[in-house]
Tab-separated table of C-alpha atoms and ligand atoms in Angstrom:
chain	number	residue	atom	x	y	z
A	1	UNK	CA	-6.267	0.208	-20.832
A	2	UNK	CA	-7.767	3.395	-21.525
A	3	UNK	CA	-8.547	5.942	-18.404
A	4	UNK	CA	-11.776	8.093	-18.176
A	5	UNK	CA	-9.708	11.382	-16.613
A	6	UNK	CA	-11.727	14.022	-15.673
A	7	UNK	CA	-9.291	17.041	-15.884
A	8	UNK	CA	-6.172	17.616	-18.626
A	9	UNK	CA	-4.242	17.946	-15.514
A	10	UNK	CA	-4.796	14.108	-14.172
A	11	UNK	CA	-4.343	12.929	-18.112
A	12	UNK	CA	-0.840	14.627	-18.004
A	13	UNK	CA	-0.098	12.950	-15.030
A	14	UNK	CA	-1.056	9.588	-15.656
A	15	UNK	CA	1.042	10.145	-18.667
A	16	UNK	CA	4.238	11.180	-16.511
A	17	UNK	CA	3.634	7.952	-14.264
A	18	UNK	CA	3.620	5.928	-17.149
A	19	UNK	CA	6.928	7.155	-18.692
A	20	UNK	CA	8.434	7.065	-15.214
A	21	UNK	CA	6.723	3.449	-15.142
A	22	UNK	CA	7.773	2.066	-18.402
A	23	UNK	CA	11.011	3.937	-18.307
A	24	UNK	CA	12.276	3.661	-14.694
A	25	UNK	CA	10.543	0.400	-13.022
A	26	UNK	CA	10.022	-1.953	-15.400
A	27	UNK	CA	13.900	-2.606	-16.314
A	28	UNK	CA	14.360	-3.424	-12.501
A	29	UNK	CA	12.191	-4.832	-11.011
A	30	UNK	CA	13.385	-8.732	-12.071
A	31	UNK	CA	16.980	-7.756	-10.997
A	32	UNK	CA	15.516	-6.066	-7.474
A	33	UNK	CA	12.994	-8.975	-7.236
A	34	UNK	CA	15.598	-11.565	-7.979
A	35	UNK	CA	18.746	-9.761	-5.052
A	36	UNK	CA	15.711	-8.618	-2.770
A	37	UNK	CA	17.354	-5.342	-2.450
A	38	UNK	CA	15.151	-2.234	-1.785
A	39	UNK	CA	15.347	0.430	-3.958
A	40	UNK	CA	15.696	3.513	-2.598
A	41	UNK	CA	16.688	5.748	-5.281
A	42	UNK	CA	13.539	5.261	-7.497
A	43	UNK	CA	11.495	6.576	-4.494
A	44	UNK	CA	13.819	9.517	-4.139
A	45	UNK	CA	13.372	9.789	-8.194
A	46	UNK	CA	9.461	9.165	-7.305
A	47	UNK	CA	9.828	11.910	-5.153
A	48	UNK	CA	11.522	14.471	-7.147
A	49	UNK	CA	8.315	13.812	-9.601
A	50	UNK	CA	6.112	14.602	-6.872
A	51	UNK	CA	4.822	11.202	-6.486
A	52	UNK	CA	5.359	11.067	-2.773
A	53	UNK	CA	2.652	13.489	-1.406
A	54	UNK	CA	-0.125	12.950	-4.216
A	55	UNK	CA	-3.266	13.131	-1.776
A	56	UNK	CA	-1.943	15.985	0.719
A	57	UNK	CA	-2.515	19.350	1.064
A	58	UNK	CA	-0.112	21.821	-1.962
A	59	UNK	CA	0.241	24.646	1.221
A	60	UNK	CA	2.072	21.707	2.649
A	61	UNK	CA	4.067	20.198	-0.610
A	62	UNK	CA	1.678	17.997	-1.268
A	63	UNK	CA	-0.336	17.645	-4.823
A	64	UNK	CA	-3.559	18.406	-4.284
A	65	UNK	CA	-4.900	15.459	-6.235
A	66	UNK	CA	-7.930	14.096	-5.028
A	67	UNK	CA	-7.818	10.350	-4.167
A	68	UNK	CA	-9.617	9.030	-7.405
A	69	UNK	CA	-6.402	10.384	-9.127
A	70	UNK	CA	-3.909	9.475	-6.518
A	71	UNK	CA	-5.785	5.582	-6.822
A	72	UNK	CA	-4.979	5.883	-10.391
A	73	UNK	CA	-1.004	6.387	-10.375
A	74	UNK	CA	-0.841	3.666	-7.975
A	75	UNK	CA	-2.493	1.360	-10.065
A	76	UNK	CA	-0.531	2.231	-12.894
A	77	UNK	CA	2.769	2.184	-10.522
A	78	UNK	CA	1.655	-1.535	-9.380
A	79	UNK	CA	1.301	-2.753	-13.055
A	80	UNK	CA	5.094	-2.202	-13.606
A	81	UNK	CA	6.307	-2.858	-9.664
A	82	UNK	CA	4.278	-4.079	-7.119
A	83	UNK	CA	6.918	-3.693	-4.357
A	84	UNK	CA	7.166	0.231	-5.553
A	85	UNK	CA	3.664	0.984	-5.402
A	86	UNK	CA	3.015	-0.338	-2.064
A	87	UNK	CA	5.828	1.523	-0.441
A	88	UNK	CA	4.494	4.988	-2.142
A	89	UNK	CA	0.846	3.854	-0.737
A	90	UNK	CA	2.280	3.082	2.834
A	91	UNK	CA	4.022	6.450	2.616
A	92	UNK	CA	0.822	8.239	2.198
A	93	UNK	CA	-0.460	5.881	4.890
A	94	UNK	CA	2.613	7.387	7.487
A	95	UNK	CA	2.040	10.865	6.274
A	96	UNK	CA	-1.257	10.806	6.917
A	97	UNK	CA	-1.353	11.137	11.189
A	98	UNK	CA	0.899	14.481	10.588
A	99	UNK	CA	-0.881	15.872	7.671
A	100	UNK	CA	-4.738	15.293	9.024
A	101	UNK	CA	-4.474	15.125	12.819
A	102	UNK	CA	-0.975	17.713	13.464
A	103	UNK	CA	-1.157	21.131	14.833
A	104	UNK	CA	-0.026	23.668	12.482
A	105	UNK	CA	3.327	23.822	13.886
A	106	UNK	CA	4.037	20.167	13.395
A	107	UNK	CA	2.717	20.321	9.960
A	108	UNK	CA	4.988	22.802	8.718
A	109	UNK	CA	8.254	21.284	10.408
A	110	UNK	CA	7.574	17.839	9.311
A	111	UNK	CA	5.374	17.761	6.077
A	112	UNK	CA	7.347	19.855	3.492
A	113	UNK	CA	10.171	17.280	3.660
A	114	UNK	CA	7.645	13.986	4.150
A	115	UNK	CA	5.761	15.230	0.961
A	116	UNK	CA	8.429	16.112	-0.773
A	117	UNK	CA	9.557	12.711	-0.919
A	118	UNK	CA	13.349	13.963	1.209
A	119	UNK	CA	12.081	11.510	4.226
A	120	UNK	CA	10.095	7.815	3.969
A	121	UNK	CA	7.709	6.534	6.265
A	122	UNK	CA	6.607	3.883	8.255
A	123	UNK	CA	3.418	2.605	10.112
A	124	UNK	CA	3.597	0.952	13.121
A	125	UNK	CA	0.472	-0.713	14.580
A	126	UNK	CA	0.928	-4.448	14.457
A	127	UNK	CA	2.562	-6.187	16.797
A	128	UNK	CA	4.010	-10.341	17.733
A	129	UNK	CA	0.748	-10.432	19.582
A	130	UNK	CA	-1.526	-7.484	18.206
A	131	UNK	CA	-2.500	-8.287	14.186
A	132	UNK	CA	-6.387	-8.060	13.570
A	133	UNK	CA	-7.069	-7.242	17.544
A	134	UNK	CA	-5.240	-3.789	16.847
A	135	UNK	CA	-6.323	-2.660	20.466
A	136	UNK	CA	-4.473	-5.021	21.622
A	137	UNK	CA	-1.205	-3.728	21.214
A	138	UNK	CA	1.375	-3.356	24.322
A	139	UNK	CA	4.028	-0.825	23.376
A	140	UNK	CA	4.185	1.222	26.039
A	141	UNK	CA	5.441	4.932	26.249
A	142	UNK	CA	5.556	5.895	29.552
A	143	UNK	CA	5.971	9.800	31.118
A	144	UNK	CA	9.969	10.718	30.732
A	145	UNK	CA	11.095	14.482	31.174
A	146	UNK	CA	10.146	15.966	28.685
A	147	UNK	CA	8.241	13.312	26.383
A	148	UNK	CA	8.320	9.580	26.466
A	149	UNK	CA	10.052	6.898	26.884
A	150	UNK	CA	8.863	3.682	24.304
A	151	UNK	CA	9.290	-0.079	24.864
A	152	UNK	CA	7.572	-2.861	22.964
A	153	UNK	CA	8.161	-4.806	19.752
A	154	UNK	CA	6.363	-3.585	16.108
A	155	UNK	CA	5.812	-6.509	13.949
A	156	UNK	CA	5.550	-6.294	9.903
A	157	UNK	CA	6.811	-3.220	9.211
A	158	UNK	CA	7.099	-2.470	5.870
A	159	UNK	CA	10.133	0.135	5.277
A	160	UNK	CA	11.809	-1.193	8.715
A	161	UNK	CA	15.643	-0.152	8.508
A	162	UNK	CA	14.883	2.292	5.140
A	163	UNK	CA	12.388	4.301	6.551
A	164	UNK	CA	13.388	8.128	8.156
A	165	UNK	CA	10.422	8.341	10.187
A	166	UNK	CA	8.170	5.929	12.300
A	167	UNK	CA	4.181	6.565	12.879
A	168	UNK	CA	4.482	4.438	16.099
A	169	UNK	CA	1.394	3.374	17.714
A	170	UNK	CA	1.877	2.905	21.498
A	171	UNK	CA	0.007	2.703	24.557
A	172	UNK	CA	0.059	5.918	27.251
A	173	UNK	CA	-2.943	4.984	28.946
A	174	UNK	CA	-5.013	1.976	30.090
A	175	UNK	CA	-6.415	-0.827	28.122
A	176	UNK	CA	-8.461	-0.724	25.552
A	177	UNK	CA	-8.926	1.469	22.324
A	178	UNK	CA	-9.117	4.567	24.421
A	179	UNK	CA	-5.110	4.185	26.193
A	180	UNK	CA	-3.413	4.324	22.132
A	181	UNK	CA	-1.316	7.587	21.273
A	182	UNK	CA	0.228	7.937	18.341
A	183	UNK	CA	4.319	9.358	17.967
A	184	UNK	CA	6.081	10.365	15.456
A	185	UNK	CA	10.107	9.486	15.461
A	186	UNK	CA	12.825	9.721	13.443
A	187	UNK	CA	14.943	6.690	12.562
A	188	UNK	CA	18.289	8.101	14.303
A	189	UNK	CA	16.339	8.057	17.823
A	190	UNK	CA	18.383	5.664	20.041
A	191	UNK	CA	16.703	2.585	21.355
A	192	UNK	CA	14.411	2.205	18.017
A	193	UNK	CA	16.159	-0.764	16.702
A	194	UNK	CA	15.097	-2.561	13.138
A	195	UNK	CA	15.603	-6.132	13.240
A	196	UNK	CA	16.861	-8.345	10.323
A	197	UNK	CA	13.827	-8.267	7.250
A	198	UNK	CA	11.711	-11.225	6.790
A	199	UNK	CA	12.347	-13.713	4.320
A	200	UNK	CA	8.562	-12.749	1.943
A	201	UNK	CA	7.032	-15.136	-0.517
A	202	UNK	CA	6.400	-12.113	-2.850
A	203	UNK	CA	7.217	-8.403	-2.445
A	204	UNK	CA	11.082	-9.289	-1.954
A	205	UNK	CA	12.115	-6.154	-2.747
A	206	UNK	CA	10.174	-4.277	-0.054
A	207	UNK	CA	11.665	-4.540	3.019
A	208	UNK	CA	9.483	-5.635	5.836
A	209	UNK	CA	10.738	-6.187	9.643
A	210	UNK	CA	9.857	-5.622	13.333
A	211	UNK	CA	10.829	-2.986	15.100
A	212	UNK	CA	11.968	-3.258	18.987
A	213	UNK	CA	12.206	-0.112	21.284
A	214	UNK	CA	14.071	-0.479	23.974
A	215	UNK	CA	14.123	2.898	26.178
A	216	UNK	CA	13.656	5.279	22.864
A	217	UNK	CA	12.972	8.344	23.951
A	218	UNK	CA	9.928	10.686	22.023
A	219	UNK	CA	9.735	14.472	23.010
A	220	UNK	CA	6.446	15.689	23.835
A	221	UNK	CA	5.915	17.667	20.709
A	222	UNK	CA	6.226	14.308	18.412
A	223	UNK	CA	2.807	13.273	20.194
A	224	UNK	CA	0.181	13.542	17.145
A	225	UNK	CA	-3.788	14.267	17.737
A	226	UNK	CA	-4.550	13.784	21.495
A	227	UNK	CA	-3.018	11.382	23.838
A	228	UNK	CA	-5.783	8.603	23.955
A	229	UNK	CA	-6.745	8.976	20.394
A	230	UNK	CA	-4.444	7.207	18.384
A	231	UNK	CA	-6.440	4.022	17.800
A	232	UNK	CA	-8.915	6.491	15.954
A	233	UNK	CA	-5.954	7.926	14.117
A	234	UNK	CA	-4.689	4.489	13.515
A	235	UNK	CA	-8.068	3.359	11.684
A	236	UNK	CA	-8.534	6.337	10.235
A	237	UNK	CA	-5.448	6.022	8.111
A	238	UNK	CA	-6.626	2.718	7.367
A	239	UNK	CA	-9.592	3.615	5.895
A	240	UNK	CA	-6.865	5.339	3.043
A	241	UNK	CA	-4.641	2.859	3.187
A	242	UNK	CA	-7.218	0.101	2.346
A	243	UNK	CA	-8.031	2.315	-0.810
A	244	UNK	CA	-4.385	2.467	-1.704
A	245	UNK	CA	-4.418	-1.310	-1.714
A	246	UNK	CA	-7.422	-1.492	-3.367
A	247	UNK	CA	-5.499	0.545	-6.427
A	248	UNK	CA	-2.318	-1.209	-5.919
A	249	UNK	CA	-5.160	-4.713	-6.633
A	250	UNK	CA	-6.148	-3.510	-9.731
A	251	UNK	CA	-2.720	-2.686	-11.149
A	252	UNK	CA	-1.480	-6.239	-10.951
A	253	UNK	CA	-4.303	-7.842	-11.973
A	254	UNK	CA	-4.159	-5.242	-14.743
A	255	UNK	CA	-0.590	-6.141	-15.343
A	256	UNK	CA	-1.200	-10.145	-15.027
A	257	UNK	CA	-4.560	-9.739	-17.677
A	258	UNK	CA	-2.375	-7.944	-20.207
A	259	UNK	CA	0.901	-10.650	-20.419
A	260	UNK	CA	-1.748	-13.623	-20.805
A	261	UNK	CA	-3.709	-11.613	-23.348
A	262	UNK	CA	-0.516	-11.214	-25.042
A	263	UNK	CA	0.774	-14.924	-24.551
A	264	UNK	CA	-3.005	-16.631	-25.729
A	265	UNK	CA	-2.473	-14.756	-28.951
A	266	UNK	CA	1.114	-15.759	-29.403
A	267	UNK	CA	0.679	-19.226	-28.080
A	268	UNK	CA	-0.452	-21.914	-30.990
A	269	UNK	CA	-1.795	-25.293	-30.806
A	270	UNK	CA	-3.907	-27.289	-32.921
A	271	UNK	CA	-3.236	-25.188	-35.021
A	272	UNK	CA	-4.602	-21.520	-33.987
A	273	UNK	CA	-4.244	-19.387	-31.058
A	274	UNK	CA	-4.861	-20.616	-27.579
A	275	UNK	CA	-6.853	-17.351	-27.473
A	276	UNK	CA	-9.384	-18.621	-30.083
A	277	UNK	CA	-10.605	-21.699	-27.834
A	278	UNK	CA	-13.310	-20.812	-25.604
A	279	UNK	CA	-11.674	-22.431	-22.514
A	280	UNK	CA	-9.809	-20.184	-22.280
A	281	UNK	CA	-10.933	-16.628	-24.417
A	282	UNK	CA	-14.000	-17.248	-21.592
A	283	UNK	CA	-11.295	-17.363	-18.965
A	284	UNK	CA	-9.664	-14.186	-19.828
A	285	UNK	CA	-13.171	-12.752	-20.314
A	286	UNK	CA	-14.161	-13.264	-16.604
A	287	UNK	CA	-10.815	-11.905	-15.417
A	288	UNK	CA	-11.699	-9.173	-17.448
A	289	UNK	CA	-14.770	-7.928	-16.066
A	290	UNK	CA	-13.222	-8.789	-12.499
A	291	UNK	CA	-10.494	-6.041	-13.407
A	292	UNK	CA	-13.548	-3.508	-14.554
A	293	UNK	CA	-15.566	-4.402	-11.777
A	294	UNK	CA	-12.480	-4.150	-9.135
A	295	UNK	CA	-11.330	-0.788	-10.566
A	296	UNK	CA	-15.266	1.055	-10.836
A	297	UNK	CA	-15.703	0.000	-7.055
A	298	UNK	CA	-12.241	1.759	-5.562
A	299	UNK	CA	-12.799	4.738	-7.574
A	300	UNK	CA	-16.608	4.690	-6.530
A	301	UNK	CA	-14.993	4.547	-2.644
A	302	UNK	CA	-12.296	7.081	-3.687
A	303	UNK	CA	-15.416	9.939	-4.755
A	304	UNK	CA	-17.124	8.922	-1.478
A	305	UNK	CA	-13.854	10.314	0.373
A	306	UNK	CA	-13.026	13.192	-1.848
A	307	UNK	CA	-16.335	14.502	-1.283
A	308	UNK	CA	-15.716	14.159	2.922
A	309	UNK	CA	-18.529	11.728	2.804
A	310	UNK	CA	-17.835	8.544	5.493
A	311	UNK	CA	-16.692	5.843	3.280
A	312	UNK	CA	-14.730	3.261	5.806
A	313	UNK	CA	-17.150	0.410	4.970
A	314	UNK	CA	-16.698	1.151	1.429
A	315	UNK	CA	-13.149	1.618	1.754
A	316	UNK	CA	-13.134	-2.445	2.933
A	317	UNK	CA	-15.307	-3.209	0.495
A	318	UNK	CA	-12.741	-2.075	-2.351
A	319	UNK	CA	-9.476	-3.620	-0.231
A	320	UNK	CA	-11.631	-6.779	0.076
A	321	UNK	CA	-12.788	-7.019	-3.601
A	322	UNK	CA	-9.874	-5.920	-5.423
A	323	UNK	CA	-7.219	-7.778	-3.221
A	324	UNK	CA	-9.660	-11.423	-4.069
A	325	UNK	CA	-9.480	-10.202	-7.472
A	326	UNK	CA	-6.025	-10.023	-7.992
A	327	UNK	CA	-5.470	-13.353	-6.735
A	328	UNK	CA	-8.200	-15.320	-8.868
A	329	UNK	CA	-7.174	-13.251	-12.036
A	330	UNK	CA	-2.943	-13.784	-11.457
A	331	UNK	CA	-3.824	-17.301	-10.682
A	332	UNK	CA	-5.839	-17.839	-13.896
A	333	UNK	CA	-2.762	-15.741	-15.816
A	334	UNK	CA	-0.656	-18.516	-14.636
A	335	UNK	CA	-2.961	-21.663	-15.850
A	336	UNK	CA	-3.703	-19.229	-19.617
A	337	UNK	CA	0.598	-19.542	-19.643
A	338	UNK	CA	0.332	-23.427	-18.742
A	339	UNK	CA	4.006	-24.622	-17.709
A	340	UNK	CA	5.334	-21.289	-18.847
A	341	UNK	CA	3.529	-19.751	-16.275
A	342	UNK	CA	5.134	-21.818	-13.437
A	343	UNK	CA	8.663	-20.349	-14.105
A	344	UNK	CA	10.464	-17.158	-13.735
A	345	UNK	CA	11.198	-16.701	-17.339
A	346	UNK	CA	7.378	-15.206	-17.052
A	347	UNK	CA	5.997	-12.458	-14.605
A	348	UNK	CA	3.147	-14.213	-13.985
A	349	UNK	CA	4.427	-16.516	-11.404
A	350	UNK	CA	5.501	-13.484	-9.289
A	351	UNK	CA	1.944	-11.280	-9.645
A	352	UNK	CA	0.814	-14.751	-8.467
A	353	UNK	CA	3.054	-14.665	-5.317
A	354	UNK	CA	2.732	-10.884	-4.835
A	355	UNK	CA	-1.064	-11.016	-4.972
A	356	UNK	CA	-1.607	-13.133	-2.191
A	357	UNK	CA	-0.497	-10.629	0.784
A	358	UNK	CA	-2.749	-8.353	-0.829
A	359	UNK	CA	-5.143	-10.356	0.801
A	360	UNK	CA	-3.435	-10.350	4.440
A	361	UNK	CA	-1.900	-6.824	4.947
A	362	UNK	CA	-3.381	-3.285	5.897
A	363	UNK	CA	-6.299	-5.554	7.592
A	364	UNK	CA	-6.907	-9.097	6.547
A	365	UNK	CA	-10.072	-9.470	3.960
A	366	UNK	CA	-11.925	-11.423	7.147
A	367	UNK	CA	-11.676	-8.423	9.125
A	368	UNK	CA	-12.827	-6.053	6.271
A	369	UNK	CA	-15.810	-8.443	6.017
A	370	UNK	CA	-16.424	-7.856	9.852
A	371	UNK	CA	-15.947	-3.738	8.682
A	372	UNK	CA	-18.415	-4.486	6.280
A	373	UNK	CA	-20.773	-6.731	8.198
A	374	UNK	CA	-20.865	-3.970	11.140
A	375	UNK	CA	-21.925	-1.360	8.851
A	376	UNK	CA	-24.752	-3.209	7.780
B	1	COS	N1	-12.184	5.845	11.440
B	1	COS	C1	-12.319	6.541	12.609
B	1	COS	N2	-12.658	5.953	13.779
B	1	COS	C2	-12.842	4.618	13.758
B	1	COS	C3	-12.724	3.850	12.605
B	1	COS	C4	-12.383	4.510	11.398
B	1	COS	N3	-12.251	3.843	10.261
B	1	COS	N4	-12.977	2.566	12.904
B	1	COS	C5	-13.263	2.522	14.210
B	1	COS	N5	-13.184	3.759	14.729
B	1	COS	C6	-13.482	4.169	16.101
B	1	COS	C7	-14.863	3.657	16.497
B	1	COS	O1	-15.876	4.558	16.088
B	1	COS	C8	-14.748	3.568	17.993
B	1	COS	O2	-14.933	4.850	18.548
B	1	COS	P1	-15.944	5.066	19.802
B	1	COS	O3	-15.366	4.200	20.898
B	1	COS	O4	-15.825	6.537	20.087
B	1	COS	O5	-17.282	4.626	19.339
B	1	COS	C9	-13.281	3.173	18.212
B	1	COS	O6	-12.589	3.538	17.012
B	1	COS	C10	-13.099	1.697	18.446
B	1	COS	O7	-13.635	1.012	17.345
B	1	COS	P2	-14.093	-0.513	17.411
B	1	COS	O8	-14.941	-0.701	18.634
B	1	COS	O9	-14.665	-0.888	16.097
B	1	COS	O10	-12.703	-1.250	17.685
B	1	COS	P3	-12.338	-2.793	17.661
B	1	COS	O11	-11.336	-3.057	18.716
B	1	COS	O12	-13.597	-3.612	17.649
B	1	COS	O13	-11.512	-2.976	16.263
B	1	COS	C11	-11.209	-3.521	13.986
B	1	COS	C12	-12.030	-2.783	15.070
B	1	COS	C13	-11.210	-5.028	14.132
B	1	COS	C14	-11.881	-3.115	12.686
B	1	COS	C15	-9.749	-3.011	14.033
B	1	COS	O14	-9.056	-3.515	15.129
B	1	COS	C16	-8.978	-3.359	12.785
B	1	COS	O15	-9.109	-2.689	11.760
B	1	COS	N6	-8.126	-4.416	12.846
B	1	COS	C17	-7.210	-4.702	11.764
B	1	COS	C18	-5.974	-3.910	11.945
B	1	COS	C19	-5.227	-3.756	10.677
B	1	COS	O16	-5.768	-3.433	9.631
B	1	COS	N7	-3.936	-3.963	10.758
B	1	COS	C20	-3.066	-3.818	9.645
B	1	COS	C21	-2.006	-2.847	10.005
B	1	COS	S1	-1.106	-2.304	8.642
B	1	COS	S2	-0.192	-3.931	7.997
């Protein structure tokens, strides 16, 4: 798949990602897949490259690469490793509250190490009770010497138990979008507890878990942006996030076009090609112009927000149309493979499993249509 770059700078790039890619992930991820164990040396190696703080600020160590390049490595990341992309996009996602909504002083403690890919990061918003309704949450950090003290349970949290620091979403105030604050902690802090990781249909070798806090305690200065405006933090990141899901969409669609290309031309019966009957050369056909479609409306969202312009509906529309098109196309990649693409011998079964939280995470595609719909 050929990339319309705009600078030399973004071409070299994409070409670094897709040594690291080709060279790095793709000889793993069966074996990581297969033992669901989390590998966290590959996002230390990620972060040696620079990978980890793509979107941010350089004065901070970040790379200064606007988000219609940033999109791009993560779709090329996702075409090799699903599970490796999506941590690197949820990264940027807990990197975000510091680097756009910190004072100064909390920038330069925290960011150099978050960008520089030393620390990981987590997000906590959702909770047992609080999914789509994200004002709904009922962590509670109540007044304690000098900070806070946090109680409540975090539900899906990817990185749980890997990551070093927490975005934690919590309540200081009264009900209602206006009562959120937003804290930053590190993993160490007593009383923030990772529970065992869910057992995933895809994405095994992510690591996803709740989080309970019982009692941990938050000095003062890890409050980010105002206390009371940490739901607008919250969606704010989202409005990224969504993008970086958008990207990671593309990538395994990408990734699942690609092996059933490969397999239709390989593939005889009756005496040709399977690629040569129009069952199914039409089938890969549509998936293809999905894929085109998919990938011209993210990076039409990402321009929107590297030129500062509000692009939150647009943002949805990208997680909403990408994410559906991932799961049609892997699906399809499975029927092009037939039989062989029902076992593990084949990727196809697994970019069929991965795709579908695509769908669910970083806001379900019902509540981007009710982002969308709103805007209207
Ligand atoms: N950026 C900045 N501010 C935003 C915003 C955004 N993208 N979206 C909403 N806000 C602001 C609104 O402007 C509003 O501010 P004012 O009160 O000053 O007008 C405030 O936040 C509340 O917004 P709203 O009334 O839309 O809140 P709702 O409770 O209706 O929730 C949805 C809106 C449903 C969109 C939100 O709860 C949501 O995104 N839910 C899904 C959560 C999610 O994605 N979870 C996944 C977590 S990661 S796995």
């Amino acid at each position: 798949m050929e990339r319309f770059l705009s600078t030399e700078e973004a071409a070299d790039l994409i070409g670094l990602v897709r040594e690291i890619a080709d060279g790095e992930l793709a000889p793993r991820v069966d074996d990581f897949e297969a033992r669901a164990q989390f590998p966290r040396e590959l996002f230390r190696l990620l972060g040696r490259a620079g990978l980890l703080g793509l979107p941010f600020d350089v004065e901070h160590g970040g790379g200064g690469q606007p988000y219609e390049v940033y999109l791009q490595v993560l779709e090329e990341l996702a075409g090799r490793w699903l599970a490796v992309a999506e941590g690197v996009s949820v990264h940027s996602l807990a990197c975000y509250p510091t680097a756009v909504f910190g004072t100064e002083t909390q920038r330069k403690r925290h960011l150099p190490d978050m960008l520089g890919g030393e620390l990981l990061g987590a997000y906590c918003l959702s909770e047992p009770q609080s999914g789509s309704d994200a004002a709904s949450l009922t962590t509670r950090a109540e007044p304690d010497g000098d900070g806070y003290s946090v109680h409540g349970t975090k539900a899906w949290i990817t990185h749980a138990g890997k990551a070093d620091f927490y975005n934690v979403f919590c309540r200081t105030g009264g009900p209602g979008t206006t009562g959120i604050s937003c804290l930053l902690l590190d993993a160490g802090t007593p009383g923030l507890l990772p529970q065992a990781p869910e057992r995933t249909m895809g994405l095994r070798s992510s690591t996803v878990a709740q989080i309970v806090l019982d009692g941990a305690h938050v000095p003062a200065d890890r409050l980010l942006g105002e206390a009371g405006g940490g739901f607008k933090i919250a969606m704010s990141a989202l409005d990224g996030g969504r993008l970086g899901i958008a990207a990671c969409a593309v990538g395994l669609a990408q990734a699942a076009l690609d092996y059933a290309v490969g397999y239709a031309k390989d593939r005889e019966q009756f005496g040709r090609p399977i690629l040569e009957f129009q069952g199914v050369g039409f089938m890969l056909a549509d998936m293809a112009t999905q894929i085109s479609a998919a990938r011209a409306l993210y990076l039409s969202a990402a321009r929107l927000r590297d030129a500062g312009r509000p692009h939150s509906a647009e943002a949805a529309k990208a997680k909403l149309f990408c994410t559906d098109t991932a799961m049609r196309v892997t699906t399809d990649a499975v029927q092009v493979l037939g039989g062989a693409g029902y076992v593990t011998d084949h990727p196809v079964e697994r970019y069929m499993r991965e795709a579908k939280v695509l769908q669910i995470f970083e806001g379900t595609n019902q509540i981007q249509r009710l982002v969308i719909a709103r805007s209207l």
